[in-house]
Amino acid sequence: MRKLAVFGEVLSIKLLWLPLIFALPIASLCPSNGKSFLLFGAGIPISIALHEFLHVLLLPSGSFSLRKGAFIAVEITGNVPAFPLFVSALLPGLVLGSVGVLLLPHDALVAFPFVMHLLSVPLDIAGIGGIRLG
């Protein structure tokens, strides 16, 4: 599987777009906060797709596959050294969490989809949910 294909595969999951569908009527009812609601709804699927893409960014091209189930999991199918595997587990949570922390003073609703990735750091390192060793 190619690295950029992970981004499209994750965005093709229809369930991830539900927050945006629910944000549309709320945005029309509250025009003052409408843009924040729309960015929040779109931020969830986009941040999850970026999260999985950042997992595979440092991995060799043929060494992983994407598994959809209760979690979207990147399974390691090839031989990957320990350090790139550890960094690929850390990278998404730290990068997206940092983006969320930077957005927090401006708009907490827009920052939430990114800040929630800080919670994934221990789960990704333990191999629960995100990267799963095959």
PDB file of C-alpha atoms in Angstrom:
ATOM      1  CA  MET A   1       0.000   0.000   0.000  1.00  0.00           C
ATOM      2  CA  ARG A   2       1.293   3.457  -0.873  1.00  0.00           C
ATOM      3  CA  LYS A   3       1.587   6.092   1.825  1.00  0.00           C
ATOM      4  CA  LEU A   4      -0.776   8.633   0.250  1.00  0.00           C
ATOM      5  CA  ALA A   5      -3.377   5.906  -0.273  1.00  0.00           C
ATOM      6  CA  VAL A   6      -3.785   5.724   3.523  1.00  0.00           C
ATOM      7  CA  PHE A   7      -5.159   9.281   3.555  1.00  0.00           C
ATOM      8  CA  GLY A   8      -7.829   8.455   0.969  1.00  0.00           C
ATOM      9  CA  GLU A   9      -8.717   5.125   2.583  1.00  0.00           C
ATOM     10  CA  VAL A  10      -9.378   6.785   5.939  1.00  0.00           C
ATOM     11  CA  LEU A  11     -11.399   9.629   4.412  1.00  0.00           C
ATOM     12  CA  SER A  12     -13.579   7.079   2.583  1.00  0.00           C
ATOM     13  CA  ILE A  13     -15.023   5.851   5.916  1.00  0.00           C
ATOM     14  CA  LYS A  14     -18.500   7.385   5.990  1.00  0.00           C
ATOM     15  CA  LEU A  15     -18.894   7.244   9.771  1.00  0.00           C
ATOM     16  CA  LEU A  16     -16.093   9.784  10.207  1.00  0.00           C
ATOM     17  CA  TRP A  17     -18.130  12.423   8.374  1.00  0.00           C
ATOM     18  CA  LEU A  18     -21.085  12.312  10.828  1.00  0.00           C
ATOM     19  CA  PRO A  19     -19.770  15.227  12.943  1.00  0.00           C
ATOM     20  CA  LEU A  20     -19.746  17.443   9.848  1.00  0.00           C
ATOM     21  CA  ILE A  21     -23.296  16.380   8.943  1.00  0.00           C
ATOM     22  CA  PHE A  22     -24.471  17.248  12.473  1.00  0.00           C
ATOM     23  CA  ALA A  23     -22.542  20.538  12.393  1.00  0.00           C
ATOM     24  CA  LEU A  24     -24.343  21.805   9.281  1.00  0.00           C
ATOM     25  CA  PRO A  25     -27.766  22.478  10.895  1.00  0.00           C
ATOM     26  CA  ILE A  26     -26.145  23.799  14.079  1.00  0.00           C
ATOM     27  CA  ALA A  27     -24.061  26.196  12.004  1.00  0.00           C
ATOM     28  CA  SER A  28     -27.155  27.507  10.250  1.00  0.00           C
ATOM     29  CA  LEU A  29     -28.951  28.027  13.580  1.00  0.00           C
ATOM     30  CA  CYS A  30     -25.989  29.824  15.200  1.00  0.00           C
ATOM     31  CA  PRO A  31     -24.465  32.047  12.519  1.00  0.00           C
ATOM     32  CA  SER A  32     -22.085  33.683  15.007  1.00  0.00           C
ATOM     33  CA  ASN A  33     -20.354  30.352  15.746  1.00  0.00           C
ATOM     34  CA  GLY A  34     -21.212  28.656  12.454  1.00  0.00           C
ATOM     35  CA  LYS A  35     -17.687  28.694  11.069  1.00  0.00           C
ATOM     36  CA  SER A  36     -16.323  27.112  14.253  1.00  0.00           C
ATOM     37  CA  PHE A  37     -18.923  24.326  14.126  1.00  0.00           C
ATOM     38  CA  LEU A  38     -18.134  23.590  10.478  1.00  0.00           C
ATOM     39  CA  LEU A  39     -14.382  23.561  11.110  1.00  0.00           C
ATOM     40  CA  PHE A  40     -14.940  21.284  14.117  1.00  0.00           C
ATOM     41  CA  GLY A  41     -17.047  18.876  12.038  1.00  0.00           C
ATOM     42  CA  ALA A  42     -14.540  18.804   9.186  1.00  0.00           C
ATOM     43  CA  GLY A  43     -11.565  18.691  11.554  1.00  0.00           C
ATOM     44  CA  ILE A  44     -12.432  15.281  12.978  1.00  0.00           C
ATOM     45  CA  PRO A  45     -12.148  13.199   9.768  1.00  0.00           C
ATOM     46  CA  ILE A  46      -9.259  15.275   8.449  1.00  0.00           C
ATOM     47  CA  SER A  47      -7.272  15.000  11.685  1.00  0.00           C
ATOM     48  CA  ILE A  48      -7.872  11.237  11.882  1.00  0.00           C
ATOM     49  CA  ALA A  49      -6.710  10.804   8.279  1.00  0.00           C
ATOM     50  CA  LEU A  50      -3.623  12.921   9.013  1.00  0.00           C
ATOM     51  CA  HIS A  51      -3.008  10.854  12.142  1.00  0.00           C
ATOM     52  CA  GLU A  52      -2.874   7.595  10.194  1.00  0.00           C
ATOM     53  CA  PHE A  53      -0.829   9.187   7.397  1.00  0.00           C
ATOM     54  CA  LEU A  54       1.748  10.425   9.927  1.00  0.00           C
ATOM     55  CA  HIS A  55       2.020   6.874  11.270  1.00  0.00           C
ATOM     56  CA  VAL A  56       3.149   5.540   7.898  1.00  0.00           C
ATOM     57  CA  LEU A  57       5.236   8.552   6.865  1.00  0.00           C
ATOM     58  CA  LEU A  58       8.497   7.116   8.240  1.00  0.00           C
ATOM     59  CA  LEU A  59       7.775   3.466   7.455  1.00  0.00           C
ATOM     60  CA  PRO A  60       9.076   1.771   4.293  1.00  0.00           C
ATOM     61  CA  SER A  61       6.414   1.544   1.566  1.00  0.00           C
ATOM     62  CA  GLY A  62       5.841  -2.213   1.578  1.00  0.00           C
ATOM     63  CA  SER A  63       5.964  -2.734   5.324  1.00  0.00           C
ATOM     64  CA  PHE A  64       2.418  -1.839   6.383  1.00  0.00           C
ATOM     65  CA  SER A  65      -1.242  -2.386   5.595  1.00  0.00           C
ATOM     66  CA  LEU A  66      -4.372  -0.587   6.748  1.00  0.00           C
ATOM     67  CA  ARG A  67      -7.044  -2.525   8.624  1.00  0.00           C
ATOM     68  CA  LYS A  68     -10.483  -1.077   9.231  1.00  0.00           C
ATOM     69  CA  GLY A  69     -12.526  -2.411  12.112  1.00  0.00           C
ATOM     70  CA  ALA A  70     -13.443  -1.008  15.506  1.00  0.00           C
ATOM     71  CA  PHE A  71     -10.268   1.035  15.111  1.00  0.00           C
ATOM     72  CA  ILE A  72      -8.422   2.104  12.003  1.00  0.00           C
ATOM     73  CA  ALA A  73      -5.171   0.236  12.491  1.00  0.00           C
ATOM     74  CA  VAL A  74      -1.888   0.323  10.634  1.00  0.00           C
ATOM     75  CA  GLU A  75      -0.511  -3.205  10.727  1.00  0.00           C
ATOM     76  CA  ILE A  76       3.205  -3.723  10.310  1.00  0.00           C
ATOM     77  CA  THR A  77       3.650  -6.510   7.771  1.00  0.00           C
ATOM     78  CA  GLY A  78       7.363  -6.167   7.010  1.00  0.00           C
ATOM     79  CA  ASN A  79      10.570  -5.944   8.985  1.00  0.00           C
ATOM     80  CA  VAL A  80      10.908  -2.416  10.418  1.00  0.00           C
ATOM     81  CA  PRO A  81      13.698  -1.348  12.805  1.00  0.00           C
ATOM     82  CA  ALA A  82      12.618  -0.423  16.323  1.00  0.00           C
ATOM     83  CA  PHE A  83      13.511   3.291  16.238  1.00  0.00           C
ATOM     84  CA  PRO A  84      11.466   4.260  13.132  1.00  0.00           C
ATOM     85  CA  LEU A  85       8.598   2.189  14.496  1.00  0.00           C
ATOM     86  CA  PHE A  86       8.727   4.025  17.833  1.00  0.00           C
ATOM     87  CA  VAL A  87       8.958   7.443  16.149  1.00  0.00           C
ATOM     88  CA  SER A  88       6.064   6.595  13.831  1.00  0.00           C
ATOM     89  CA  ALA A  89       3.995   5.738  16.919  1.00  0.00           C
ATOM     90  CA  LEU A  90       4.875   9.054  18.593  1.00  0.00           C
ATOM     91  CA  LEU A  91       4.708  11.383  15.591  1.00  0.00           C
ATOM     92  CA  PRO A  92       0.930  11.740  14.998  1.00  0.00           C
ATOM     93  CA  GLY A  93      -0.065  12.394  18.586  1.00  0.00           C
ATOM     94  CA  LEU A  94       2.676  14.917  19.184  1.00  0.00           C
ATOM     95  CA  VAL A  95       2.345  16.802  15.878  1.00  0.00           C
ATOM     96  CA  LEU A  96      -1.454  16.986  15.792  1.00  0.00           C
ATOM     97  CA  GLY A  97      -1.655  17.609  19.539  1.00  0.00           C
ATOM     98  CA  SER A  98       0.780  20.509  19.180  1.00  0.00           C
ATOM     99  CA  VAL A  99      -1.324  21.985  16.374  1.00  0.00           C
ATOM    100  CA  GLY A 100      -4.340  21.736  18.666  1.00  0.00           C
ATOM    101  CA  VAL A 101      -2.527  23.445  21.531  1.00  0.00           C
ATOM    102  CA  LEU A 102      -1.536  26.272  19.176  1.00  0.00           C
ATOM    103  CA  LEU A 103      -5.161  26.646  18.010  1.00  0.00           C
ATOM    104  CA  LEU A 104      -6.577  26.514  21.544  1.00  0.00           C
ATOM    105  CA  PRO A 105      -6.242  30.242  22.394  1.00  0.00           C
ATOM    106  CA  HIS A 106      -7.984  31.202  19.146  1.00  0.00           C
ATOM    107  CA  ASP A 107     -10.921  28.778  19.058  1.00  0.00           C
ATOM    108  CA  ALA A 108     -11.314  25.824  21.417  1.00  0.00           C
ATOM    109  CA  LEU A 109     -13.963  24.140  19.265  1.00  0.00           C
ATOM    110  CA  VAL A 110     -11.692  24.111  16.213  1.00  0.00           C
ATOM    111  CA  ALA A 111      -8.734  22.951  18.344  1.00  0.00           C
ATOM    112  CA  PHE A 112     -10.561  19.992  19.911  1.00  0.00           C
ATOM    113  CA  PRO A 113     -10.176  17.488  17.005  1.00  0.00           C
ATOM    114  CA  PHE A 114      -6.417  18.064  17.132  1.00  0.00           C
ATOM    115  CA  VAL A 115      -5.955  18.196  20.924  1.00  0.00           C
ATOM    116  CA  MET A 116      -7.712  14.819  21.297  1.00  0.00           C
ATOM    117  CA  HIS A 117      -4.749  13.207  19.511  1.00  0.00           C
ATOM    118  CA  LEU A 118      -2.603  13.851  22.603  1.00  0.00           C
ATOM    119  CA  LEU A 119      -4.635  11.096  24.256  1.00  0.00           C
ATOM    120  CA  SER A 120      -3.553   8.669  21.549  1.00  0.00           C
ATOM    121  CA  VAL A 121       0.180   8.879  22.349  1.00  0.00           C
ATOM    122  CA  PRO A 122       0.213   6.205  25.098  1.00  0.00           C
ATOM    123  CA  LEU A 123      -2.230   4.044  23.126  1.00  0.00           C
ATOM    124  CA  ASP A 124      -0.113   4.226  19.977  1.00  0.00           C
ATOM    125  CA  ILE A 125       3.078   3.395  21.866  1.00  0.00           C
ATOM    126  CA  ALA A 126       1.365   0.409  23.501  1.00  0.00           C
ATOM    127  CA  GLY A 127       0.039  -0.715  20.112  1.00  0.00           C
ATOM    128  CA  ILE A 128      -3.624  -0.342  21.070  1.00  0.00           C
ATOM    129  CA  GLY A 129      -5.693   1.010  18.196  1.00  0.00           C
ATOM    130  CA  GLY A 130      -3.202   2.843  15.981  1.00  0.00           C
ATOM    131  CA  ILE A 131      -0.089   0.920  15.004  1.00  0.00           C
ATOM    132  CA  ARG A 132      -0.372  -2.803  15.558  1.00  0.00           C
ATOM    133  CA  LEU A 133       2.608  -5.080  15.228  1.00  0.00           C
ATOM    134  CA  GLY A 134       1.795  -7.929  12.854  1.00  0.00           C
TER     135      GLY A 134
END
